[in-house]
PDB file of C-alpha atoms in Angstrom:
ATOM      1  CA  MET A   7      -0.093  -0.079  -0.131  1.00  0.00           C
ATOM      2  CA  THR A   8       1.390   3.394  -1.045  1.00  0.00           C
ATOM      3  CA  ARG A   9       1.319   6.201   1.716  1.00  0.00           C
ATOM      4  CA  PRO A  10      -0.067   9.576   0.516  1.00  0.00           C
ATOM      5  CA  ASP A  11       2.135  12.527   0.880  1.00  0.00           C
ATOM      6  CA  ALA A  12       2.325  14.236   4.112  1.00  0.00           C
ATOM      7  CA  PRO A  13      -0.315  17.001   4.165  1.00  0.00           C
ATOM      8  CA  ALA A  14       0.842  20.709   4.254  1.00  0.00           C
ATOM      9  CA  SER A  15       0.739  22.283   7.853  1.00  0.00           C
ATOM     10  CA  PRO A  16      -2.818  23.767   8.287  1.00  0.00           C
ATOM     11  CA  PRO A  17      -3.007  27.336   8.184  1.00  0.00           C
ATOM     12  CA  SER A  18      -3.352  29.071  11.625  1.00  0.00           C
ATOM     13  CA  THR A  19      -5.038  32.172  12.953  1.00  0.00           C
ATOM     14  CA  ALA A  20      -4.114  34.301  15.765  1.00  0.00           C
ATOM     15  CA  THR A  21      -6.444  35.009  18.555  1.00  0.00           C
ATOM     16  CA  GLN A  22      -6.628  38.181  20.584  1.00  0.00           C
ATOM     17  CA  VAL A  23      -6.703  38.017  24.586  1.00  0.00           C
ATOM     18  CA  ARG A  24     -10.203  37.059  25.488  1.00  0.00           C
ATOM     19  CA  LEU A  25     -11.919  37.639  28.976  1.00  0.00           C
ATOM     20  CA  LEU A  26     -14.660  35.392  29.564  1.00  0.00           C
ATOM     21  CA  ARG A  27     -17.443  35.451  32.194  1.00  0.00           C
ATOM     22  CA  VAL A  28     -18.373  32.010  33.624  1.00  0.00           C
ATOM     23  CA  GLU A  29     -22.105  31.435  33.020  1.00  0.00           C
ATOM     24  CA  SER A  30     -24.400  29.459  35.062  1.00  0.00           C
ATOM     25  CA  ASP A  31     -24.553  26.526  33.000  1.00  0.00           C
ATOM     26  CA  ARG A  32     -20.453  26.297  33.084  1.00  0.00           C
ATOM     27  CA  ALA A  33     -20.535  26.573  36.895  1.00  0.00           C
ATOM     28  CA  GLY A  34     -18.690  23.771  38.284  1.00  0.00           C
ATOM     29  CA  GLN A  35     -16.759  22.748  35.211  1.00  0.00           C
ATOM     30  CA  ARG A  36     -12.806  22.131  35.294  1.00  0.00           C
ATOM     31  CA  LEU A  37     -10.682  24.850  34.009  1.00  0.00           C
ATOM     32  CA  ASP A  38      -8.897  22.720  31.268  1.00  0.00           C
ATOM     33  CA  ASN A  39     -12.511  21.622  30.067  1.00  0.00           C
ATOM     34  CA  PHE A  40     -13.748  25.026  30.058  1.00  0.00           C
ATOM     35  CA  LEU A  41     -10.828  26.162  27.862  1.00  0.00           C
ATOM     36  CA  MET A  42     -11.221  23.039  25.586  1.00  0.00           C
ATOM     37  CA  ALA A  43     -14.863  24.199  25.034  1.00  0.00           C
ATOM     38  CA  HIS A  44     -14.003  27.716  24.179  1.00  0.00           C
ATOM     39  CA  LEU A  45     -10.532  26.735  22.119  1.00  0.00           C
ATOM     40  CA  LYS A  46     -11.871  24.458  19.478  1.00  0.00           C
ATOM     41  CA  GLY A  47      -9.018  22.861  17.744  1.00  0.00           C
ATOM     42  CA  ALA A  48      -6.570  23.363  20.560  1.00  0.00           C
ATOM     43  CA  PRO A  49      -4.456  20.354  21.439  1.00  0.00           C
ATOM     44  CA  ARG A  50      -5.048  19.457  25.041  1.00  0.00           C
ATOM     45  CA  SER A  51      -1.110  19.849  25.723  1.00  0.00           C
ATOM     46  CA  LEU A  52      -1.439  23.466  24.758  1.00  0.00           C
ATOM     47  CA  ILE A  53      -4.275  23.642  27.227  1.00  0.00           C
ATOM     48  CA  TYR A  54      -2.098  22.522  30.011  1.00  0.00           C
ATOM     49  CA  LYS A  55       0.741  24.741  29.050  1.00  0.00           C
ATOM     50  CA  ILE A  56      -0.743  27.838  29.094  1.00  0.00           C
ATOM     51  CA  ILE A  57      -2.626  26.914  32.528  1.00  0.00           C
ATOM     52  CA  ARG A  58       0.756  25.836  34.170  1.00  0.00           C
ATOM     53  CA  SER A  59       2.550  28.449  32.801  1.00  0.00           C
ATOM     54  CA  GLY A  60       0.178  31.443  34.095  1.00  0.00           C
ATOM     55  CA  GLN A  61      -1.063  32.534  31.063  1.00  0.00           C
ATOM     56  CA  VAL A  62      -4.429  31.536  32.034  1.00  0.00           C
ATOM     57  CA  ARG A  63      -5.922  33.740  34.936  1.00  0.00           C
ATOM     58  CA  VAL A  64      -9.037  33.395  36.817  1.00  0.00           C
ATOM     59  CA  ASP A  65     -10.280  36.587  38.296  1.00  0.00           C
ATOM     60  CA  GLY A  66      -6.719  37.701  38.050  1.00  0.00           C
ATOM     61  CA  GLY A  67      -4.834  34.605  39.858  1.00  0.00           C
ATOM     62  CA  ARG A  68      -3.476  31.510  38.504  1.00  0.00           C
ATOM     63  CA  GLY A  69      -5.361  28.217  38.401  1.00  0.00           C
ATOM     64  CA  LYS A  70      -4.705  24.359  38.154  1.00  0.00           C
ATOM     65  CA  PRO A  71      -6.390  22.375  35.505  1.00  0.00           C
ATOM     66  CA  GLU A  72      -8.449  20.744  37.741  1.00  0.00           C
ATOM     67  CA  ARG A  73     -10.005  23.895  39.575  1.00  0.00           C
ATOM     68  CA  LYS A  74     -13.884  24.147  39.354  1.00  0.00           C
ATOM     69  CA  LEU A  75     -15.054  27.277  38.085  1.00  0.00           C
ATOM     70  CA  VAL A  76     -17.853  29.436  39.945  1.00  0.00           C
ATOM     71  CA  GLU A  77     -20.486  31.425  38.209  1.00  0.00           C
ATOM     72  CA  GLY A  78     -19.426  34.842  37.653  1.00  0.00           C
ATOM     73  CA  GLU A  79     -15.588  34.285  37.694  1.00  0.00           C
ATOM     74  CA  GLU A  80     -13.711  35.986  34.776  1.00  0.00           C
ATOM     75  CA  VAL A  81     -11.169  33.892  32.900  1.00  0.00           C
ATOM     76  CA  ARG A  82      -8.576  35.292  30.971  1.00  0.00           C
ATOM     77  CA  ILE A  83      -7.171  33.451  27.862  1.00  0.00           C
ATOM     78  CA  PRO A  84      -3.911  34.619  26.280  1.00  0.00           C
ATOM     79  CA  PRO A  85      -3.304  35.431  22.683  1.00  0.00           C
ATOM     80  CA  LEU A  86      -2.789  31.968  20.742  1.00  0.00           C
ATOM     81  CA  ARG A  87      -2.144  30.678  17.215  1.00  0.00           C
ATOM     82  CA  LEU A  88      -4.428  27.767  16.393  1.00  0.00           C
ATOM     83  CA  ALA A  89      -5.228  25.911  13.381  1.00  0.00           C
ATOM     84  CA  GLN A  90      -8.573  27.215  11.804  1.00  0.00           C
ATOM     85  CA  PRO A  91     -11.571  24.945  12.322  1.00  0.00           C
ATOM     86  CA  GLY A  92     -11.730  22.120   9.669  1.00  0.00           C
ATOM     87  CA  ASP A  93      -8.214  22.448   8.644  1.00  0.00           C
ATOM     88  CA  GLU A  94      -7.131  19.233  10.855  1.00  0.00           C
ATOM     89  CA  ALA A  95      -7.588  15.872   9.420  1.00  0.00           C
ATOM     90  CA  PRO A  96     -10.852  14.428  10.538  1.00  0.00           C
ATOM     91  CA  PRO A  97     -10.953  10.864  12.192  1.00  0.00           C
ATOM     92  CA  PRO A  98     -10.787   8.052   9.983  1.00  0.00           C
ATOM     93  CA  ARG A  99     -14.082   6.795   8.573  1.00  0.00           C
ATOM     94  CA  SER A 100     -13.316   3.366  10.069  1.00  0.00           C
ATOM     95  CA  LEU A 101     -13.000   4.804  13.512  1.00  0.00           C
ATOM     96  CA  LEU A 102     -16.201   6.644  13.321  1.00  0.00           C
ATOM     97  CA  ALA A 103     -17.955   3.544  12.200  1.00  0.00           C
ATOM     98  CA  ALA A 104     -16.418   1.391  14.983  1.00  0.00           C
ATOM     99  CA  LEU A 105     -17.487   4.150  17.547  1.00  0.00           C
ATOM    100  CA  GLU A 106     -21.112   4.299  16.298  1.00  0.00           C
ATOM    101  CA  ALA A 107     -21.137   0.388  16.494  1.00  0.00           C
ATOM    102  CA  ALA A 108     -19.770   0.580  20.063  1.00  0.00           C
ATOM    103  CA  ILE A 109     -22.460   2.749  21.424  1.00  0.00           C
ATOM    104  CA  VAL A 110     -24.499   0.810  24.084  1.00  0.00           C
ATOM    105  CA  PHE A 111     -26.643   3.125  25.591  1.00  0.00           C
ATOM    106  CA  GLU A 112     -28.150   6.549  24.579  1.00  0.00           C
ATOM    107  CA  ASP A 113     -30.805   8.799  25.941  1.00  0.00           C
ATOM    108  CA  ASP A 114     -31.688  12.569  25.728  1.00  0.00           C
ATOM    109  CA  ARG A 115     -28.737  13.354  28.501  1.00  0.00           C
ATOM    110  CA  LEU A 116     -26.341  10.452  28.062  1.00  0.00           C
ATOM    111  CA  LEU A 117     -24.097   8.414  25.667  1.00  0.00           C
ATOM    112  CA  ALA A 118     -22.215   5.312  26.908  1.00  0.00           C
ATOM    113  CA  LEU A 119     -19.471   3.811  24.739  1.00  0.00           C
ATOM    114  CA  ASN A 120     -18.028   0.542  24.598  1.00  0.00           C
ATOM    115  CA  LYS A 121     -14.559   2.171  24.244  1.00  0.00           C
ATOM    116  CA  PRO A 122     -12.102  -0.274  22.415  1.00  0.00           C
ATOM    117  CA  SER A 123      -8.761  -0.889  23.867  1.00  0.00           C
ATOM    118  CA  GLY A 124      -5.970   1.275  22.531  1.00  0.00           C
ATOM    119  CA  LEU A 125      -8.297   4.317  21.974  1.00  0.00           C
ATOM    120  CA  ALA A 126      -7.325   7.228  24.454  1.00  0.00           C
ATOM    121  CA  SER A 127     -10.364   8.926  26.271  1.00  0.00           C
ATOM    122  CA  HIS A 128      -9.298  12.194  24.720  1.00  0.00           C
ATOM    123  CA  GLY A 129      -6.576  13.480  22.617  1.00  0.00           C
ATOM    124  CA  GLY A 130      -3.053  15.147  23.366  1.00  0.00           C
ATOM    125  CA  SER A 131       0.464  13.953  24.021  1.00  0.00           C
ATOM    126  CA  GLY A 132       0.794  13.031  20.370  1.00  0.00           C
ATOM    127  CA  ILE A 133      -2.714  11.492  20.112  1.00  0.00           C
ATOM    128  CA  ARG A 134      -4.693  13.605  17.364  1.00  0.00           C
ATOM    129  CA  HIS A 135      -8.285  11.473  17.768  1.00  0.00           C
ATOM    130  CA  GLY A 136      -9.223  10.299  21.203  1.00  0.00           C
ATOM    131  CA  ALA A 137     -12.836   9.040  21.776  1.00  0.00           C
ATOM    132  CA  ILE A 138     -14.408  12.465  22.543  1.00  0.00           C
ATOM    133  CA  GLU A 139     -13.039  13.983  19.671  1.00  0.00           C
ATOM    134  CA  SER A 140     -14.272  11.110  17.456  1.00  0.00           C
ATOM    135  CA  LEU A 141     -17.589  11.422  19.077  1.00  0.00           C
ATOM    136  CA  ARG A 142     -17.542  14.943  18.297  1.00  0.00           C
ATOM    137  CA  ALA A 143     -16.892  14.549  14.582  1.00  0.00           C
ATOM    138  CA  LEU A 144     -19.464  11.594  14.623  1.00  0.00           C
ATOM    139  CA  ARG A 145     -22.153  13.991  15.999  1.00  0.00           C
ATOM    140  CA  PRO A 146     -21.399  17.522  14.700  1.00  0.00           C
ATOM    141  CA  GLY A 147     -23.535  20.273  16.333  1.00  0.00           C
ATOM    142  CA  GLN A 148     -24.048  18.225  19.508  1.00  0.00           C
ATOM    143  CA  SER A 149     -22.709  19.386  22.958  1.00  0.00           C
ATOM    144  CA  LEU A 150     -20.603  16.158  24.059  1.00  0.00           C
ATOM    145  CA  GLU A 151     -18.387  16.128  27.151  1.00  0.00           C
ATOM    146  CA  LEU A 152     -16.623  13.508  28.834  1.00  0.00           C
ATOM    147  CA  VAL A 153     -17.918  12.379  32.366  1.00  0.00           C
ATOM    148  CA  HIS A 154     -14.665  10.547  33.371  1.00  0.00           C
ATOM    149  CA  ARG A 155     -11.828   8.806  31.433  1.00  0.00           C
ATOM    150  CA  LEU A 156     -10.465   5.409  31.002  1.00  0.00           C
ATOM    151  CA  ASP A 157      -6.890   4.406  30.569  1.00  0.00           C
ATOM    152  CA  ARG A 158      -5.974   3.872  26.978  1.00  0.00           C
ATOM    153  CA  ASP A 159      -5.302   0.340  27.223  1.00  0.00           C
ATOM    154  CA  THR A 160      -8.618  -0.316  29.360  1.00  0.00           C
ATOM    155  CA  SER A 161     -11.724  -1.450  27.229  1.00  0.00           C
ATOM    156  CA  GLY A 162     -15.379  -0.672  28.250  1.00  0.00           C
ATOM    157  CA  LEU A 163     -17.962   1.864  29.350  1.00  0.00           C
ATOM    158  CA  LEU A 164     -16.988   5.538  28.902  1.00  0.00           C
ATOM    159  CA  VAL A 165     -19.960   8.064  29.602  1.00  0.00           C
ATOM    160  CA  ILE A 166     -20.437  11.143  27.792  1.00  0.00           C
ATOM    161  CA  ALA A 167     -22.825  13.731  28.724  1.00  0.00           C
ATOM    162  CA  LYS A 168     -25.021  15.542  26.185  1.00  0.00           C
ATOM    163  CA  LYS A 169     -26.417  18.088  28.614  1.00  0.00           C
ATOM    164  CA  ARG A 170     -24.618  20.286  31.198  1.00  0.00           C
ATOM    165  CA  SER A 171     -27.184  19.354  33.702  1.00  0.00           C
ATOM    166  CA  ALA A 172     -26.387  15.840  33.522  1.00  0.00           C
ATOM    167  CA  LEU A 173     -22.639  16.461  33.583  1.00  0.00           C
ATOM    168  CA  ARG A 174     -22.898  18.495  36.728  1.00  0.00           C
ATOM    169  CA  GLN A 175     -24.795  15.793  38.261  1.00  0.00           C
ATOM    170  CA  LEU A 176     -22.538  13.194  37.461  1.00  0.00           C
ATOM    171  CA  GLN A 177     -19.417  15.106  38.588  1.00  0.00           C
ATOM    172  CA  ALA A 178     -21.099  15.906  41.960  1.00  0.00           C
ATOM    173  CA  LEU A 179     -21.528  11.822  42.198  1.00  0.00           C
ATOM    174  CA  LEU A 180     -17.597  11.596  41.292  1.00  0.00           C
ATOM    175  CA  ARG A 181     -16.695  14.110  44.005  1.00  0.00           C
ATOM    176  CA  GLU A 182     -19.024  12.381  46.399  1.00  0.00           C
ATOM    177  CA  ASP A 183     -16.957  10.302  48.965  1.00  0.00           C
ATOM    178  CA  HIS A 184     -14.000  10.161  46.447  1.00  0.00           C
ATOM    179  CA  GLY A 185     -16.430   8.730  43.712  1.00  0.00           C
ATOM    180  CA  ALA A 186     -18.544   6.464  45.735  1.00  0.00           C
ATOM    181  CA  GLY A 187     -21.635   8.133  44.304  1.00  0.00           C
ATOM    182  CA  ILE A 188     -21.187   5.696  41.121  1.00  0.00           C
ATOM    183  CA  GLU A 189     -20.938   1.893  41.666  1.00  0.00           C
ATOM    184  CA  LYS A 190     -18.109   0.814  39.226  1.00  0.00           C
ATOM    185  CA  ARG A 191     -17.779  -2.967  38.328  1.00  0.00           C
ATOM    186  CA  TYR A 192     -14.837  -4.123  36.163  1.00  0.00           C
ATOM    187  CA  LEU A 193     -13.602  -7.544  34.969  1.00  0.00           C
ATOM    188  CA  ALA A 194      -9.920  -8.448  35.085  1.00  0.00           C
ATOM    189  CA  LEU A 195      -7.856 -11.604  34.725  1.00  0.00           C
ATOM    190  CA  LEU A 196      -5.229 -11.505  37.643  1.00  0.00           C
ATOM    191  CA  ALA A 197      -2.082 -13.437  37.619  1.00  0.00           C
ATOM    192  CA  GLY A 198      -1.930 -16.553  40.067  1.00  0.00           C
ATOM    193  CA  ARG A 199      -4.295 -17.896  42.220  1.00  0.00           C
ATOM    194  CA  MET A 200      -6.429 -15.466  44.166  1.00  0.00           C
ATOM    195  CA  PRO A 201      -7.876 -16.579  47.471  1.00  0.00           C
ATOM    196  CA  ASP A 202     -11.593 -17.452  47.402  1.00  0.00           C
ATOM    197  CA  GLY A 203     -14.001 -14.815  48.435  1.00  0.00           C
ATOM    198  CA  THR A 204     -13.860 -11.376  48.397  1.00  0.00           C
ATOM    199  CA  MET A 205     -10.455  -9.396  49.084  1.00  0.00           C
ATOM    200  CA  ARG A 206     -10.536  -5.695  50.213  1.00  0.00           C
ATOM    201  CA  VAL A 207      -7.632  -3.601  49.185  1.00  0.00           C
ATOM    202  CA  ASP A 208      -7.348  -0.346  51.396  1.00  0.00           C
ATOM    203  CA  ALA A 209      -3.942   1.148  50.050  1.00  0.00           C
ATOM    204  CA  PRO A 210      -3.535   5.133  49.431  1.00  0.00           C
ATOM    205  CA  LEU A 211      -2.028   5.842  45.847  1.00  0.00           C
ATOM    206  CA  HIS A 212       0.473   8.485  45.077  1.00  0.00           C
ATOM    207  CA  VAL A 213       0.402   9.600  41.450  1.00  0.00           C
ATOM    208  CA  GLY A 214       4.088  10.446  40.182  1.00  0.00           C
ATOM    209  CA  LEU A 215       5.879  11.791  37.224  1.00  0.00           C
ATOM    210  CA  ARG A 216       8.817  10.103  35.837  1.00  0.00           C
ATOM    211  CA  SER A 217      11.199  11.827  33.116  1.00  0.00           C
ATOM    212  CA  GLY A 218       9.238  12.908  30.019  1.00  0.00           C
ATOM    213  CA  GLY A 219       5.992  13.202  31.844  1.00  0.00           C
ATOM    214  CA  GLU A 220       4.935   9.481  32.159  1.00  0.00           C
ATOM    215  CA  ARG A 221       2.410   9.002  35.257  1.00  0.00           C
ATOM    216  CA  HIS A 222       3.562   6.185  37.570  1.00  0.00           C
ATOM    217  CA  VAL A 223       1.410   5.264  40.543  1.00  0.00           C
ATOM    218  CA  GLN A 224       2.507   3.840  43.826  1.00  0.00           C
ATOM    219  CA  VAL A 225       1.188   2.716  47.244  1.00  0.00           C
ATOM    220  CA  ARG A 226       2.365   5.219  49.647  1.00  0.00           C
ATOM    221  CA  ASP A 227       1.034   6.329  53.185  1.00  0.00           C
ATOM    222  CA  ASP A 228       1.134  10.105  51.884  1.00  0.00           C
ATOM    223  CA  GLY A 229      -1.352   9.195  48.989  1.00  0.00           C
ATOM    224  CA  LYS A 230      -4.909   9.660  48.372  1.00  0.00           C
ATOM    225  CA  PRO A 231      -7.468   7.167  50.038  1.00  0.00           C
ATOM    226  CA  SER A 232      -8.291   4.349  47.568  1.00  0.00           C
ATOM    227  CA  MET A 233     -10.333   1.201  48.023  1.00  0.00           C
ATOM    228  CA  SER A 234     -10.629  -1.816  45.718  1.00  0.00           C
ATOM    229  CA  HIS A 235     -12.810  -5.134  46.093  1.00  0.00           C
ATOM    230  CA  PHE A 236     -11.632  -8.243  44.175  1.00  0.00           C
ATOM    231  CA  ARG A 237     -13.944 -11.436  43.918  1.00  0.00           C
ATOM    232  CA  VAL A 238     -12.760 -14.467  41.901  1.00  0.00           C
ATOM    233  CA  LEU A 239     -15.154 -15.623  39.360  1.00  0.00           C
ATOM    234  CA  GLU A 240     -13.422 -18.544  37.657  1.00  0.00           C
ATOM    235  CA  ARG A 241     -10.013 -20.059  37.414  1.00  0.00           C
ATOM    236  CA  ARG A 242      -8.533 -20.122  34.126  1.00  0.00           C
ATOM    237  CA  GLY A 243      -5.363 -21.940  33.174  1.00  0.00           C
ATOM    238  CA  GLY A 244      -3.877 -21.147  36.859  1.00  0.00           C
ATOM    239  CA  HIS A 245      -5.025 -17.459  36.902  1.00  0.00           C
ATOM    240  CA  SER A 246      -7.928 -15.821  38.390  1.00  0.00           C
ATOM    241  CA  TYR A 247     -10.987 -14.162  36.246  1.00  0.00           C
ATOM    242  CA  CYS A 248     -12.239 -11.426  38.759  1.00  0.00           C
ATOM    243  CA  GLU A 249     -14.939  -9.088  39.621  1.00  0.00           C
ATOM    244  CA  VAL A 250     -13.434  -5.886  40.543  1.00  0.00           C
ATOM    245  CA  ARG A 251     -15.553  -3.152  42.287  1.00  0.00           C
ATOM    246  CA  ILE A 252     -13.971   0.020  43.070  1.00  0.00           C
ATOM    247  CA  ASP A 253     -14.986   2.597  45.756  1.00  0.00           C
ATOM    248  CA  THR A 254     -12.609   5.409  44.434  1.00  0.00           C
ATOM    249  CA  GLY A 255     -11.576   6.451  41.020  1.00  0.00           C
ATOM    250  CA  ARG A 256      -7.663   6.926  41.259  1.00  0.00           C
ATOM    251  CA  THR A 257      -5.510   6.595  38.429  1.00  0.00           C
ATOM    252  CA  HIS A 258      -4.281   3.337  37.483  1.00  0.00           C
ATOM    253  CA  GLN A 259      -6.051   1.915  40.819  1.00  0.00           C
ATOM    254  CA  ILE A 260      -6.879  -1.224  39.975  1.00  0.00           C
ATOM    255  CA  ARG A 261      -3.646  -2.162  38.249  1.00  0.00           C
ATOM    256  CA  VAL A 262      -1.688  -0.925  41.249  1.00  0.00           C
ATOM    257  CA  HIS A 263      -3.620  -2.509  43.829  1.00  0.00           C
ATOM    258  CA  ALA A 264      -3.586  -5.885  41.994  1.00  0.00           C
ATOM    259  CA  ALA A 265       0.081  -5.722  41.595  1.00  0.00           C
ATOM    260  CA  HIS A 266       0.373  -4.562  45.363  1.00  0.00           C
ATOM    261  CA  ILE A 267      -1.421  -7.930  46.525  1.00  0.00           C
ATOM    262  CA  GLY A 268       0.930  -9.940  44.254  1.00  0.00           C
ATOM    263  CA  HIS A 269      -1.685 -10.706  41.567  1.00  0.00           C
ATOM    264  CA  PRO A 270      -1.071  -7.975  38.785  1.00  0.00           C
ATOM    265  CA  VAL A 271      -3.525  -7.853  35.782  1.00  0.00           C
ATOM    266  CA  ALA A 272      -2.519 -10.063  33.097  1.00  0.00           C
ATOM    267  CA  GLY A 273      -1.006  -8.012  30.173  1.00  0.00           C
ATOM    268  CA  ASP A 274      -0.128  -5.018  32.274  1.00  0.00           C
ATOM    269  CA  ASP A 275       3.459  -4.127  30.768  1.00  0.00           C
ATOM    270  CA  LYS A 276       3.526  -1.028  33.605  1.00  0.00           C
ATOM    271  CA  TYR A 277       2.888  -2.690  36.690  1.00  0.00           C
ATOM    272  CA  GLY A 278       2.623  -6.425  35.679  1.00  0.00           C
ATOM    273  CA  ASP A 279       4.718  -9.315  35.475  1.00  0.00           C
ATOM    274  CA  ALA A 280       6.686  -9.614  32.177  1.00  0.00           C
ATOM    275  CA  ASP A 281       7.287 -13.453  32.217  1.00  0.00           C
ATOM    276  CA  ILE A 282       3.402 -14.140  32.931  1.00  0.00           C
ATOM    277  CA  ASN A 283       2.692 -11.731  30.374  1.00  0.00           C
ATOM    278  CA  ARG A 284       4.726 -13.385  27.639  1.00  0.00           C
ATOM    279  CA  ARG A 285       3.480 -16.915  28.731  1.00  0.00           C
ATOM    280  CA  LEU A 286      -0.109 -15.572  28.248  1.00  0.00           C
ATOM    281  CA  ARG A 287       0.756 -14.273  24.843  1.00  0.00           C
ATOM    282  CA  ASP A 288       2.147 -17.429  23.732  1.00  0.00           C
ATOM    283  CA  LYS A 289      -0.439 -19.716  25.327  1.00  0.00           C
ATOM    284  CA  ALA A 290      -3.659 -17.659  24.904  1.00  0.00           C
ATOM    285  CA  GLY A 291      -2.786 -15.042  22.209  1.00  0.00           C
ATOM    286  CA  GLN A 292      -3.025 -12.212  24.908  1.00  0.00           C
ATOM    287  CA  LYS A 293      -2.016  -9.141  23.430  1.00  0.00           C
ATOM    288  CA  ARG A 294      -2.915  -6.396  25.702  1.00  0.00           C
ATOM    289  CA  LEU A 295      -4.175  -5.370  29.435  1.00  0.00           C
ATOM    290  CA  PHE A 296      -6.947  -7.702  30.402  1.00  0.00           C
ATOM    291  CA  LEU A 297      -9.114  -4.945  32.054  1.00  0.00           C
ATOM    292  CA  HIS A 298     -12.561  -4.092  31.218  1.00  0.00           C
ATOM    293  CA  ALA A 299     -15.122  -1.554  32.684  1.00  0.00           C
ATOM    294  CA  ALA A 300     -18.195  -3.661  32.603  1.00  0.00           C
ATOM    295  CA  SER A 301     -20.886  -1.662  34.327  1.00  0.00           C
ATOM    296  CA  LEU A 302     -21.726   1.619  36.014  1.00  0.00           C
ATOM    297  CA  ARG A 303     -24.855   2.085  38.471  1.00  0.00           C
ATOM    298  CA  PHE A 304     -25.860   5.513  39.493  1.00  0.00           C
ATOM    299  CA  SER A 305     -29.066   7.974  40.015  1.00  0.00           C
ATOM    300  CA  LEU A 306     -29.679  11.208  38.704  1.00  0.00           C
ATOM    301  CA  ASP A 307     -32.314  13.878  39.659  1.00  0.00           C
ATOM    302  CA  GLU A 308     -31.859  13.059  43.378  1.00  0.00           C
ATOM    303  CA  GLY A 309     -32.604   9.413  42.800  1.00  0.00           C
ATOM    304  CA  ARG A 310     -35.460   9.612  40.914  1.00  0.00           C
ATOM    305  CA  ARG A 311     -33.929   8.142  37.513  1.00  0.00           C
ATOM    306  CA  ASP A 312     -31.694   5.030  38.067  1.00  0.00           C
ATOM    307  CA  TYR A 313     -29.047   4.058  35.513  1.00  0.00           C
ATOM    308  CA  LEU A 314     -27.536   0.781  35.019  1.00  0.00           C
ATOM    309  CA  LEU A 315     -24.888   0.770  32.038  1.00  0.00           C
ATOM    310  CA  ASP A 316     -23.446  -2.381  31.036  1.00  0.00           C
ATOM    311  CA  ALA A 317     -20.580  -3.041  27.978  1.00  0.00           C
ATOM    312  CA  PRO A 318     -20.017  -6.762  27.092  1.00  0.00           C
ATOM    313  CA  LEU A 319     -16.742  -7.959  27.438  1.00  0.00           C
ATOM    314  CA  ALA A 320     -14.535  -7.449  24.416  1.00  0.00           C
ATOM    315  CA  GLU A 321     -14.261 -10.238  22.064  1.00  0.00           C
ATOM    316  CA  ASP A 322     -10.721 -10.413  22.109  1.00  0.00           C
ATOM    317  CA  LEU A 323     -10.495 -11.040  26.053  1.00  0.00           C
ATOM    318  CA  ARG A 324     -13.411 -13.791  25.735  1.00  0.00           C
ATOM    319  CA  GLU A 325     -11.059 -15.570  23.355  1.00  0.00           C
ATOM    320  CA  VAL A 326      -8.335 -15.508  25.919  1.00  0.00           C
ATOM    321  CA  LEU A 327     -10.481 -16.982  28.582  1.00  0.00           C
ATOM    322  CA  ASP A 328     -11.693 -19.783  26.077  1.00  0.00           C
ATOM    323  CA  ARG A 329      -8.192 -20.570  25.426  1.00  0.00           C
ATOM    324  CA  LEU A 330      -6.974 -20.806  28.891  1.00  0.00           C
ATOM    325  CA  GLY A 331      -9.921 -23.359  29.387  1.00  0.00           C
TER     326      GLY A 331
END
């Protein structure tokens, strides 16, 4: 197959300093997401750069990316040079078709996607098209916002809000008791034989950065409270197919907790066992992290509207289980 010539760099346009008042429908939104909504086409890496360098000001002061905005605050956006809308290459049609087929639930307020492994939740850091950018290309004109994120290598449920009211409610549930307002259930293959029954792992997690900006999470006393519950469903080929429920939603939580108890997630090349991963590739054809976000349960409208969202286990992971016998 021949490769097309590289496209010329898209033309850009310089913006002026902008002062934006936070309206009521944006109250509670993170600063980075607020900027993404107002700087169409800006890469996420640029958004973080201008925040961390102090070029973005909230009521005259510096803010962190995760800062929740308050109605009436004034956000200063510095002059930027951005690609003009429509100049960037759109997501491949094959990706858009795959995402359309991966939608497992939709109503007037929410859309739930069974995200494939290998697809980032959002673009940035060299990733042009994440799930949210691709969904926006699939549904032009709709207001779509990520409710939460999944690791790039984790498959399963990714929830997108179609209305700001739903996004605010879900963000409040995620903040409630460190995320206990949403019941989160995962499926994972853990290396070795886990004890029968349910094992509770209560171990604080600290997120650090390695050279190059790579995140690395460790169990540390000064970390944030983190709770996971592992329950064996089946034994497969000397390993443990488990249901995992998490009370908190920390970065890499399941992967680090599993490694902490001596049963890392199969296929985890960051926190796992390289020898076991190699044997699973040879024996069962496992080529990626065996971790799947299977279900989410929550209520909106002060408990009057219940949601139970499910995403079937990805076919490649089902095949691994079948080969392990």
